[in-house]
mmCIF file of C-alpha atoms and ligand atoms in Angstrom:
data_model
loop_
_atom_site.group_PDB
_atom_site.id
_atom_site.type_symbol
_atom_site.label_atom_id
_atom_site.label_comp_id
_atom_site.label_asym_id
_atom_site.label_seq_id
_atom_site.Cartn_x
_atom_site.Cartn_y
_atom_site.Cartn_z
ATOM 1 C CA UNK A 1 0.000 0.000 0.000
ATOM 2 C CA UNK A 2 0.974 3.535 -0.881
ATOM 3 C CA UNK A 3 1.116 6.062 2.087
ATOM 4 C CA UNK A 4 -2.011 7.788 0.799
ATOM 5 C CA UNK A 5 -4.031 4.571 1.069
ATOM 6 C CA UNK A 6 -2.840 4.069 4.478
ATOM 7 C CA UNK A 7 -3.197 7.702 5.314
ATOM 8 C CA UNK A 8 -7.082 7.031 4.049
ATOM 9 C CA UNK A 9 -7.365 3.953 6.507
ATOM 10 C CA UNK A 10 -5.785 5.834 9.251
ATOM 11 C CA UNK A 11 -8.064 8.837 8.988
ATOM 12 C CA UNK A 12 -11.544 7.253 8.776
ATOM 13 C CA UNK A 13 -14.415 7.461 11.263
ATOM 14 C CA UNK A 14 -13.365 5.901 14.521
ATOM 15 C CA UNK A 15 -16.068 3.146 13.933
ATOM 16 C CA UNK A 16 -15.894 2.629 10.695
ATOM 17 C CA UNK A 17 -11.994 2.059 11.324
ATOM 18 C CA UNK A 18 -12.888 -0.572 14.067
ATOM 19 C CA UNK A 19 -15.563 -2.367 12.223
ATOM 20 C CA UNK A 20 -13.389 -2.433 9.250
ATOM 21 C CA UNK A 21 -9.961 -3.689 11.051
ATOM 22 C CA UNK A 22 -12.800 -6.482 12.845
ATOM 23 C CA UNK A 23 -13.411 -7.648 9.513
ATOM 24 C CA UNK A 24 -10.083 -8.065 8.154
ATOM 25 C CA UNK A 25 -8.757 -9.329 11.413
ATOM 26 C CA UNK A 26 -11.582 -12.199 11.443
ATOM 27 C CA UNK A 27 -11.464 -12.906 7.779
ATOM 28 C CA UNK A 28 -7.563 -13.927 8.436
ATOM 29 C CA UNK A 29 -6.948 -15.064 12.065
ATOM 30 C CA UNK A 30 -8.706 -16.634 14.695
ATOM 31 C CA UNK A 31 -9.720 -14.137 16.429
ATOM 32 C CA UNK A 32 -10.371 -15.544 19.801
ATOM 33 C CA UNK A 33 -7.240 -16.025 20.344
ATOM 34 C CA UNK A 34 -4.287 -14.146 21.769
ATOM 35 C CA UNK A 35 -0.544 -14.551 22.385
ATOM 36 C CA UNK A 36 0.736 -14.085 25.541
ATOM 37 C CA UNK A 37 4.358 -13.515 25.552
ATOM 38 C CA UNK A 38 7.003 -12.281 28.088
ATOM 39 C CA UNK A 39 9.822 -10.310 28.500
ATOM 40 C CA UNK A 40 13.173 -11.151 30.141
ATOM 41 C CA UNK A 41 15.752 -8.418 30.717
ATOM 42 C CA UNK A 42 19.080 -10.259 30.709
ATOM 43 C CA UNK A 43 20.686 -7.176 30.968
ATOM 44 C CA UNK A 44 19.574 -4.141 32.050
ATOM 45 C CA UNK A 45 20.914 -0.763 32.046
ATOM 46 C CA UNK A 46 23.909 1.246 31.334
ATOM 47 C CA UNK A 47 23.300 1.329 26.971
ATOM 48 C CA UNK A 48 25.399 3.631 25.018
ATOM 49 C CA UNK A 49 22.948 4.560 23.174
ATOM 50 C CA UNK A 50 20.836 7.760 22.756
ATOM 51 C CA UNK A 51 16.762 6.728 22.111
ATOM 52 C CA UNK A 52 14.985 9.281 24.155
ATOM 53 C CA UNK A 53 12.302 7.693 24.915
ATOM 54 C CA UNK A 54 14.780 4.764 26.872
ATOM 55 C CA UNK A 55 15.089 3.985 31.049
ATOM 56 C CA UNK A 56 18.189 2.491 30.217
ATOM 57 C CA UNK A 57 20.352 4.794 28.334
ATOM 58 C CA UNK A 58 23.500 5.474 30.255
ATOM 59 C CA UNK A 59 23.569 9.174 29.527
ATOM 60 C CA UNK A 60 20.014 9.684 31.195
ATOM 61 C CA UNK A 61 19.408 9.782 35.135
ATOM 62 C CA UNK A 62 16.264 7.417 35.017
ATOM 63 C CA UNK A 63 17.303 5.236 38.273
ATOM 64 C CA UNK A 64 17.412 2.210 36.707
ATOM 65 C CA UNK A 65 20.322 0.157 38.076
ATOM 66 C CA UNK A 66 22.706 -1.310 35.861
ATOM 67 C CA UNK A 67 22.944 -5.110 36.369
ATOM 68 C CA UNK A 68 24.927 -7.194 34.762
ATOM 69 C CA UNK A 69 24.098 -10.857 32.380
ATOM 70 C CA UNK A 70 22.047 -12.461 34.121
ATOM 71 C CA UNK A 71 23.228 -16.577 34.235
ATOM 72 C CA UNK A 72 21.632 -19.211 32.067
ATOM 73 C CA UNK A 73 20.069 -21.149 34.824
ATOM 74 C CA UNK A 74 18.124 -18.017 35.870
ATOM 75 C CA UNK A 75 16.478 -17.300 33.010
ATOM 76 C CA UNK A 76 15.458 -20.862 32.584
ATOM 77 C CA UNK A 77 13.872 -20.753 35.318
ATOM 78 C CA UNK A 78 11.993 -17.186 34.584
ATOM 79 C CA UNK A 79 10.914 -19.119 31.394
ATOM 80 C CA UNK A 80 9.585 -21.648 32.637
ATOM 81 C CA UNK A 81 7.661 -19.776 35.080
ATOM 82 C CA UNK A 82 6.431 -18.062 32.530
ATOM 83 C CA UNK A 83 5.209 -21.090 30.126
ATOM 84 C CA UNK A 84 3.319 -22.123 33.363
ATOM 85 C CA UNK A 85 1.678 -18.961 32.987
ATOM 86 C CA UNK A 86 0.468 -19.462 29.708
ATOM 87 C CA UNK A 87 2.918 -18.099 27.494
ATOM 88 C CA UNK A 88 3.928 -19.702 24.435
ATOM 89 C CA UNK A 89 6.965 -16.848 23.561
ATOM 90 C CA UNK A 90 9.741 -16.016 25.137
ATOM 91 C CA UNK A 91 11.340 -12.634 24.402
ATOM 92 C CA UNK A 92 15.078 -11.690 26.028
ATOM 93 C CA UNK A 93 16.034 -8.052 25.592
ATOM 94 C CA UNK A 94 19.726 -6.655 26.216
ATOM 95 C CA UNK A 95 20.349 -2.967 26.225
ATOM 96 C CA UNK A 96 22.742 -3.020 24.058
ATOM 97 C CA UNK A 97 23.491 -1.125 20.863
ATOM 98 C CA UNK A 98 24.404 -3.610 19.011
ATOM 99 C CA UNK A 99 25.938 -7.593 19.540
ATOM 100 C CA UNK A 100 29.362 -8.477 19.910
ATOM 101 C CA UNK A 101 31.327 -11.811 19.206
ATOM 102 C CA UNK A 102 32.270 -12.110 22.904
ATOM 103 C CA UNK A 103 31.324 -14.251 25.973
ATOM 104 C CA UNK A 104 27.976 -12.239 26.983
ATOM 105 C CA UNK A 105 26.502 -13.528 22.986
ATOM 106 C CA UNK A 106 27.709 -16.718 23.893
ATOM 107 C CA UNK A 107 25.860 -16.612 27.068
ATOM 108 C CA UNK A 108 22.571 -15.456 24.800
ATOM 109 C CA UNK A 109 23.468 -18.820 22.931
ATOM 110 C CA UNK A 110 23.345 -20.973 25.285
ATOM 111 C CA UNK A 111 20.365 -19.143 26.774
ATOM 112 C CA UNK A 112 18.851 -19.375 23.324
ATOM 113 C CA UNK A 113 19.139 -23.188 23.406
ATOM 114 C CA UNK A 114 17.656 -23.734 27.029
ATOM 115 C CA UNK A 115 14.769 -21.871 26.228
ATOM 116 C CA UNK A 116 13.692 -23.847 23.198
ATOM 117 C CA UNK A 117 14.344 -26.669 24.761
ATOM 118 C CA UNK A 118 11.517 -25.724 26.464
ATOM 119 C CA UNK A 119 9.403 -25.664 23.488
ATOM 120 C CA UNK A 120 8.545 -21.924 23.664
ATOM 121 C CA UNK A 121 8.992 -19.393 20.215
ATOM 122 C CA UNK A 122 12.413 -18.215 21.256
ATOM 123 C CA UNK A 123 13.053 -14.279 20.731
ATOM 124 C CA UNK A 124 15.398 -11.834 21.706
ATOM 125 C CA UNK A 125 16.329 -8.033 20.894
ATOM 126 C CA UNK A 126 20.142 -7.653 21.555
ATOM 127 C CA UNK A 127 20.351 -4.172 19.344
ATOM 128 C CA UNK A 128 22.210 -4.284 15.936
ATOM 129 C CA UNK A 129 23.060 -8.053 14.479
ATOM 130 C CA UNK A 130 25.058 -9.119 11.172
ATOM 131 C CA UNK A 131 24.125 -11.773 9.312
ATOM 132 C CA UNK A 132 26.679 -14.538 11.059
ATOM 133 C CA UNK A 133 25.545 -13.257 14.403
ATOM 134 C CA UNK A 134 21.536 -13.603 13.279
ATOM 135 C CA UNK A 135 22.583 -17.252 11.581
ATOM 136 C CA UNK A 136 24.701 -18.467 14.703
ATOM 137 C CA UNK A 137 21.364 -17.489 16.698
ATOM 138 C CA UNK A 138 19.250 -19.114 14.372
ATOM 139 C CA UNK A 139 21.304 -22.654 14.370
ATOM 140 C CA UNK A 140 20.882 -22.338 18.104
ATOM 141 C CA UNK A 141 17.357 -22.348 18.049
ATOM 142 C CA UNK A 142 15.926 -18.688 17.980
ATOM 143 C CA UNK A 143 12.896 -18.048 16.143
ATOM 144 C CA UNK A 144 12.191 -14.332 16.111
ATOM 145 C CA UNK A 145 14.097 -11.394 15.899
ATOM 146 C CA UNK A 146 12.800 -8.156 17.674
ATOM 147 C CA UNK A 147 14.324 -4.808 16.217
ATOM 148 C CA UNK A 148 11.288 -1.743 16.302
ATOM 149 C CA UNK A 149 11.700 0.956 13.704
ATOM 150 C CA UNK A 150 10.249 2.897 16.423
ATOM 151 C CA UNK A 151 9.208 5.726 14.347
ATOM 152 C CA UNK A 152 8.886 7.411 10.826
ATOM 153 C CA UNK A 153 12.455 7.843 8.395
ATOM 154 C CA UNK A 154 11.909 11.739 8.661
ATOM 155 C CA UNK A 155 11.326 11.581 12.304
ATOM 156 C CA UNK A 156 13.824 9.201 13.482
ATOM 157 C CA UNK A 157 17.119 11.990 14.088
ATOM 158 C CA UNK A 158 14.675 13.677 16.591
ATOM 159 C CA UNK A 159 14.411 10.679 18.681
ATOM 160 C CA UNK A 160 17.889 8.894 18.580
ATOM 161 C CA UNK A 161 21.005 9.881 16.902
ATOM 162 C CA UNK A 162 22.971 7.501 17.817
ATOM 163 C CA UNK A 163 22.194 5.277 14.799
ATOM 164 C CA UNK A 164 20.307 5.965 11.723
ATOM 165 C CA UNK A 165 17.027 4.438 9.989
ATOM 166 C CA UNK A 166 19.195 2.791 7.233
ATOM 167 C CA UNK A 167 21.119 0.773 10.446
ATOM 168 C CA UNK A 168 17.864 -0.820 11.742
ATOM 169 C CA UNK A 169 16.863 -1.385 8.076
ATOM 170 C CA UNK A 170 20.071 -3.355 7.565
ATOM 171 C CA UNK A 171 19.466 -5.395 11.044
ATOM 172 C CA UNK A 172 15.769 -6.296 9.626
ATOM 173 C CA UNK A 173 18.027 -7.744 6.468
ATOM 174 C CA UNK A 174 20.307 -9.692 8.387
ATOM 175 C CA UNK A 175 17.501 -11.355 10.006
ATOM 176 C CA UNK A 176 15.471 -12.332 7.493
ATOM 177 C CA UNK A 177 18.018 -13.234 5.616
ATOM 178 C CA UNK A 178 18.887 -15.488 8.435
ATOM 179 C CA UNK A 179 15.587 -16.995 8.023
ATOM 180 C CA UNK A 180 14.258 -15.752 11.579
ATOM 181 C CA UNK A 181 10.712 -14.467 11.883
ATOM 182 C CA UNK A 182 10.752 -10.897 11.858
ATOM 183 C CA UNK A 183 9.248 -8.666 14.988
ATOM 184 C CA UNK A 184 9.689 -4.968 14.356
ATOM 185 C CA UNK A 185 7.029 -2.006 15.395
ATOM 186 C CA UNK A 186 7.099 1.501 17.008
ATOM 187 C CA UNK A 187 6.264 3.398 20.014
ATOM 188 C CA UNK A 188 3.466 5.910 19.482
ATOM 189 C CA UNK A 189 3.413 9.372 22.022
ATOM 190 C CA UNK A 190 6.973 10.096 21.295
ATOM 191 C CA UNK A 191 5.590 13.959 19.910
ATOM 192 C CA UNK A 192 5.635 12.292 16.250
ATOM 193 C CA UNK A 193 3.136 13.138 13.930
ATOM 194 C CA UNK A 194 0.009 11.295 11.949
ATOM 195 C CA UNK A 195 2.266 11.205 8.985
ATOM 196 C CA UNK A 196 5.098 9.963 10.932
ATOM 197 C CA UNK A 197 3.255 6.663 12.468
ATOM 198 C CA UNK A 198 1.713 6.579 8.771
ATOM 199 C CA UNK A 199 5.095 6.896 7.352
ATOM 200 C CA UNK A 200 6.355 3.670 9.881
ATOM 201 C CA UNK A 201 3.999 1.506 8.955
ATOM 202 C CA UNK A 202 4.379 2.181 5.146
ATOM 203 C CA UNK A 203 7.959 1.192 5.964
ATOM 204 C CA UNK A 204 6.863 -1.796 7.818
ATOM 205 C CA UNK A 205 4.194 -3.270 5.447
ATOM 206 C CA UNK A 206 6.644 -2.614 2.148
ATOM 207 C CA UNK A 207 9.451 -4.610 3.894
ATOM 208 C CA UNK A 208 10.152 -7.659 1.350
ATOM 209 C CA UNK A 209 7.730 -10.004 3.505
ATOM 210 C CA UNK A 210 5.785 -8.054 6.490
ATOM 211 C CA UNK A 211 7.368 -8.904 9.778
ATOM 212 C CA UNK A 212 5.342 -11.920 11.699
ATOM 213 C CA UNK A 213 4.776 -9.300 14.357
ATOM 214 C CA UNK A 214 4.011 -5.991 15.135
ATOM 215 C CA UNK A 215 4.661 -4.596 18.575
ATOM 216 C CA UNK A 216 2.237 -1.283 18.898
ATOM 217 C CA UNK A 217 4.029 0.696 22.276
ATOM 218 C CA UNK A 218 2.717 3.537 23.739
ATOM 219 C CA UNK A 219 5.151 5.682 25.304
ATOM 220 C CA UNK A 220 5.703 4.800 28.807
ATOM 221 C CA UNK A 221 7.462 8.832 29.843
ATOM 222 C CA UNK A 222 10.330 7.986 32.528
ATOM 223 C CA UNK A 223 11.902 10.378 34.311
ATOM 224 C CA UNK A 224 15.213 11.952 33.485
ATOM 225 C CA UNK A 225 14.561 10.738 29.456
ATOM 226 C CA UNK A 226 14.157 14.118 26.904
ATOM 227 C CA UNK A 227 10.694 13.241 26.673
ATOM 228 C CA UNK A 228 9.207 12.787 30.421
ATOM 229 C CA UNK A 229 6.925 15.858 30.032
ATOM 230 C CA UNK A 230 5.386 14.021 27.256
ATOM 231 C CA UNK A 231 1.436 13.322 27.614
ATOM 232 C CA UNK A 232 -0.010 10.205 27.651
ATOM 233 C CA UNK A 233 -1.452 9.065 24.261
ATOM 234 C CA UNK A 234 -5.392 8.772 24.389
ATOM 235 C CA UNK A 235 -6.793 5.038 24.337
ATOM 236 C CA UNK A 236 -8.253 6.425 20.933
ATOM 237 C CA UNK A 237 -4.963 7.066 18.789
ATOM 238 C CA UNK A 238 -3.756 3.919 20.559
ATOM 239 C CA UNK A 239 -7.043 1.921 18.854
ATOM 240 C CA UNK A 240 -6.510 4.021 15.451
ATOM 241 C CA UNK A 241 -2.495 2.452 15.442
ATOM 242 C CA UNK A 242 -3.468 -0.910 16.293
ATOM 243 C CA UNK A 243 -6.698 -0.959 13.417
ATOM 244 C CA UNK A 244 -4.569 0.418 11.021
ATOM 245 C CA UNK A 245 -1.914 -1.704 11.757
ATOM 246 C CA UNK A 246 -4.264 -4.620 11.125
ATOM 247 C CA UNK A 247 -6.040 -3.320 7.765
ATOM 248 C CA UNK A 248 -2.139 -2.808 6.350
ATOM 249 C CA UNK A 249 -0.802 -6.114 7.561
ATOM 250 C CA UNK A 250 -3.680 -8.563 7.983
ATOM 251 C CA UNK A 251 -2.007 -11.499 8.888
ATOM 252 C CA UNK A 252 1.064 -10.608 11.304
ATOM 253 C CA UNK A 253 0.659 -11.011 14.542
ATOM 254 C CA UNK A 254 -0.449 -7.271 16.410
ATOM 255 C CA UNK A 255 1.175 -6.395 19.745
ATOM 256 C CA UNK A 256 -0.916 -4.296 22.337
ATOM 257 C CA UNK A 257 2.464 -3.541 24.088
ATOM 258 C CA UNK A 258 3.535 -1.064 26.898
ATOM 259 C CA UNK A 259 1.452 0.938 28.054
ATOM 260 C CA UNK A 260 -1.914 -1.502 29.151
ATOM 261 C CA UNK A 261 -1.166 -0.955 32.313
ATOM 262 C CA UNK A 262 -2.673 2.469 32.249
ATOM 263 C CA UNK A 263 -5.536 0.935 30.018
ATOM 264 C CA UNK A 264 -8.977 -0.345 31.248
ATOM 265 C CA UNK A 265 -10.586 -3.463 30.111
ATOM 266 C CA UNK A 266 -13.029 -1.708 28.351
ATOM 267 C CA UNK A 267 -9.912 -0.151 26.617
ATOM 268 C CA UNK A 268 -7.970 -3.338 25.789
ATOM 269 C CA UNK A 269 -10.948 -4.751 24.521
ATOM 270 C CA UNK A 270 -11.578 -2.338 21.872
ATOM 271 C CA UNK A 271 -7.862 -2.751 20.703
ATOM 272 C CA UNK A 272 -8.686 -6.857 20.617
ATOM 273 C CA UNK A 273 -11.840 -5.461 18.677
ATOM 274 C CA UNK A 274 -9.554 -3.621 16.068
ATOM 275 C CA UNK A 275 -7.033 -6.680 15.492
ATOM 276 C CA UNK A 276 -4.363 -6.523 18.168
ATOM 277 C CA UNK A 277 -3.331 -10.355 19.180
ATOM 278 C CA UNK A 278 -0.871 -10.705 21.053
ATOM 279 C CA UNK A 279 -0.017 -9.146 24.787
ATOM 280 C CA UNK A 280 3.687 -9.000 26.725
ATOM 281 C CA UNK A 281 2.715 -10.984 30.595
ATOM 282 C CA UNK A 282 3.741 -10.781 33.451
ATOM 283 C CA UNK A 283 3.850 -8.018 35.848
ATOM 284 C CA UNK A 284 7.032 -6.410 34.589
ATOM 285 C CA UNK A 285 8.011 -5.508 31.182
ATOM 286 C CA UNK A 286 11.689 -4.486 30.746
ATOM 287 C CA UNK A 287 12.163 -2.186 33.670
ATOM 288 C CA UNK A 288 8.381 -0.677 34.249
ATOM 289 C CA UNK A 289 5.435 -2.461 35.289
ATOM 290 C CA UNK A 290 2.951 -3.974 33.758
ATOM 291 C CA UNK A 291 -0.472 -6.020 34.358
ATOM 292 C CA UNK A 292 -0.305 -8.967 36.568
ATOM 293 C CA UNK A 293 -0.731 -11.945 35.228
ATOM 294 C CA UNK A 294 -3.980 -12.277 37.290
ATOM 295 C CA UNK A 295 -5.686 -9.824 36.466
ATOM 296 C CA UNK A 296 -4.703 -10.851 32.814
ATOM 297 C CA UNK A 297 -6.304 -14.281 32.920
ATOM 298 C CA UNK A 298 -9.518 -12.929 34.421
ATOM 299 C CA UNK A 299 -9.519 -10.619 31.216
ATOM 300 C CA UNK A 300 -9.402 -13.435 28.724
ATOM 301 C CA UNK A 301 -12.043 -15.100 30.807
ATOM 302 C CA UNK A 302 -14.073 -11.992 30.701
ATOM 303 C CA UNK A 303 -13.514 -10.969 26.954
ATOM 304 C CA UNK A 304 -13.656 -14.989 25.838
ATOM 305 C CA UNK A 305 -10.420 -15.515 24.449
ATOM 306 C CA UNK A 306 -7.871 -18.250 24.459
ATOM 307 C CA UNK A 307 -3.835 -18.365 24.331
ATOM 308 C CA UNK A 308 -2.120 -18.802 21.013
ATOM 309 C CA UNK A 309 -0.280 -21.936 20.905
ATOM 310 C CA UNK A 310 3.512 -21.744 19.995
ATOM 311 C CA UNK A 311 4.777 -22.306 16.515
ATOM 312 C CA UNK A 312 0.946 -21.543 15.614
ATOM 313 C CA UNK A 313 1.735 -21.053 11.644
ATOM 314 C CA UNK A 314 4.865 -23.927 11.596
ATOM 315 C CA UNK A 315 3.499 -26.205 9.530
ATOM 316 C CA UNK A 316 5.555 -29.385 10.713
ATOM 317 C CA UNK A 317 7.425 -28.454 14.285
HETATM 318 N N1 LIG B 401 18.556 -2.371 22.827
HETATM 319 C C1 LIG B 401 17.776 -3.053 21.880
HETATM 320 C C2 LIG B 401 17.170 -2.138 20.839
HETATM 321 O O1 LIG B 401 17.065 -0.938 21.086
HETATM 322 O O2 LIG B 401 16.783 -2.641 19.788
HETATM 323 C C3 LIG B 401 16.668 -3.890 22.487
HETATM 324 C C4 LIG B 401 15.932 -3.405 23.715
HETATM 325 S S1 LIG B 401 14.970 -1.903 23.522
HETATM 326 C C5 LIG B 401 14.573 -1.536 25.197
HETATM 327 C C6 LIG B 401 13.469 -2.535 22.787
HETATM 328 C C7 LIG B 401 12.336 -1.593 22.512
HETATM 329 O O3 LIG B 401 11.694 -1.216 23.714
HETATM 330 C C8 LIG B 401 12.618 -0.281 21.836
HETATM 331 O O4 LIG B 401 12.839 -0.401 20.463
HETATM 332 C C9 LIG B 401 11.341 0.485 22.121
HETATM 333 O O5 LIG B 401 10.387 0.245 21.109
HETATM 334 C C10 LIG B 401 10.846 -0.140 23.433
HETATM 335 N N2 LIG B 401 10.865 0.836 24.527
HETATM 336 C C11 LIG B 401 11.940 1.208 25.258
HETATM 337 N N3 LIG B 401 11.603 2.151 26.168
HETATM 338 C C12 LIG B 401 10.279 2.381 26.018
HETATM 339 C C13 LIG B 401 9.352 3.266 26.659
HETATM 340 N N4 LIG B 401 9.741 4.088 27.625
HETATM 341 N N5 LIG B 401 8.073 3.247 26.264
HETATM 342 C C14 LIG B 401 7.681 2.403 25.270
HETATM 343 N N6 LIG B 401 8.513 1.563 24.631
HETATM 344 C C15 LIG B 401 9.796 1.556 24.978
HETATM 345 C C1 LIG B 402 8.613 -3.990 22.392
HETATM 346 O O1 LIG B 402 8.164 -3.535 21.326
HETATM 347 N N1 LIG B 402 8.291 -3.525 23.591
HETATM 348 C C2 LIG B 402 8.989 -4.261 24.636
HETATM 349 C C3 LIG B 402 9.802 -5.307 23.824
HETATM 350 N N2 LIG B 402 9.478 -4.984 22.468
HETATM 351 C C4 LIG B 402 11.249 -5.446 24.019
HETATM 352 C C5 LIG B 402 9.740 -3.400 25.554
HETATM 353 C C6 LIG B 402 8.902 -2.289 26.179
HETATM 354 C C7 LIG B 402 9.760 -1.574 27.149
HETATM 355 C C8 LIG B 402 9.012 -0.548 27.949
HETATM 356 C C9 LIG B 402 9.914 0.164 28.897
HETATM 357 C C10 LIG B 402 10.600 -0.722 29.906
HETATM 358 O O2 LIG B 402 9.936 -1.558 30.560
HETATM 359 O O3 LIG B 402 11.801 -0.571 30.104
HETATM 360 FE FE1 LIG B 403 19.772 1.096 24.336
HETATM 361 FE FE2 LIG B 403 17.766 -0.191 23.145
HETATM 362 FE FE3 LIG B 403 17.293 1.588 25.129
HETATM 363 FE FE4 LIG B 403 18.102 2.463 22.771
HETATM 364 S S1 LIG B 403 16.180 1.378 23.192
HETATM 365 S S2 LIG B 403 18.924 3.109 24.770
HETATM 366 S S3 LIG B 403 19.497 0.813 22.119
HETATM 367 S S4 LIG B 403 18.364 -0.344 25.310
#
């Protein structure tokens, strides 16, 4: 699609944009059900990098302590805490800029092969990757690759310089090319524009293949980060992304990431209505909070849907 088809989704009548996004969502998924997924930070902290938006840039005074890799056998045991939970995907982040070929990716390795062991959709966002470092994870089991585009070409100088647009473009190449499933979305409520979340998911949905998944974030503001003074996006542009999202890519898998916590039932299920299917569990995402996993469960009970099953679209596994 052309930006001015997608700008033509994006601006149409609230309801009309649900309804429509409903349709499309149910004429390609099953829409009862939902992935839950969670989020291990195996190392926090103390990134050289820029992103304003980010607790853990070093250069920022957000509190977040620095720790250092976690071990293998505790994140096993996160995971399978988590599985028991219901999830079916496990995602590792690293604040890192980018991977090197030292000990710490070995450690993500071996961590990569423990988890799959497990027989959970293995994913991890360690920053920048070349194509022998996406293969090497690949052979070890990994089975997505998370690397957001966060925002618009035009826009993306404003919120990091530390990197450009063409750098996460490569990454997104590497992985593919790796044969991992691709997981790459934005944050919205950084101060972009329409045209700039329009111009994202132009970028997104004219990628060679659309990524498998979408993560929608909306701006969680932490203190001592440029953009703490920024105001909370309304549950309505929120619902507009995640519709959008789903009209322009109808069969990847739509994240309702951070920001739920601030979001009522009611709320989520509108962005369920409007195609989102898939959640990050568990009561803390990277470093901020998030829903507990109770009160999650009692939502799906409430709203009538079901977990996604790993390796859902895997046709032998
Ligand atoms: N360092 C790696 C990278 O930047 O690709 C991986 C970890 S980084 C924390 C992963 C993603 O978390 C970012 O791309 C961004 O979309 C999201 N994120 C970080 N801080 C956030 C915030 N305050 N609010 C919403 N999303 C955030
Ligand atoms: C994604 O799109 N959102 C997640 C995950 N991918 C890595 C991270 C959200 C982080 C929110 C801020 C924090 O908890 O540090
Ligand atoms: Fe570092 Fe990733 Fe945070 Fe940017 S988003 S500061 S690269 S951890």
């Amino acid at each position: 699609m052309t930006k001015v088809e997608i700008t033509e989704i994006y601006n149409r009548p609230l309801l009309d944009l649900i309804y429509d996004a409903a349709t499309v969502h149910r004429n390609n998924n099953d829409y009862s059900e939902v992935q839950i997924s969670s989020l291990i930070s195996i190392k926090t902290g103390g990134c050289s990098e820029d992103c304003a938006y980010c607790p853990q840039a070093a250069r920022y005074h957000t509190g977040v302590e620095v720790h250092a890799m976690m071990k293998v056998g505790e994140v096993v045991e996160l995971a399978q805490k988590a599985k028991q939970a219901g999830s079916s995907r496990l995602c590792m982040g690293a604040a890192w800029r980018e991977v090197r070929d030292n000990r710490d990716f070995d450690r993500v390795i071996e961590m990569v092969t423990a988890v799959n062991a497990l027989d959970m959709e293995v994913c991890c966002t360690l920053g920048m990757l070349t194509f022998n470092q996406a293969t090497k994870l690949k052979e070890a089991g990994l089975y997505a690759y998370n690397h957001n585009l966060d925002t618009s070409e035009e826009n993306y100088s404003n919120i990091i310089t530390t990197r450009t647009f063409d750098d996460r473009l490569q990454t997104l190449h590497n992985v593919r090319k790796a044969n991992l499933t691709v997981c790459s979305g934005g944050i919205i409520g950084l101060g972009e524009t329409e045209q700039d979340r329009i111009g994202m998911l132009h970028t997104l949905s004219n990628l060679p293949q659309h990524p498998e998944s979408v993560p929608i974030n909306a701006l969680v503001a932490i203190k001592g980060t440029p953009l703490e003074n920024q105001q909370r996006v309304s549950v309505w542009e929120m619902v507009r992304m995640i519709a959008t999202t789903r009209i322009v890519m109808p069969k990847t898998v739509v994240r309702l990431s951070a920001g739920r916590l601030e979001m009522s039932l009611a709320e989520q299920a509108l962005c369920f209505m409007a195609g989102a299917n898939s959640i990050f569990a568990g009561d803390k995402l990277l470093t901020t909070p998030n829903p507990s996993i109770v009160d999650d469960m009692q939502m799906f009970e409430i709203l009538g849907l079901k977990p996604r099953k790993a390796f859902k679209n895997e046709p032998v596994h």
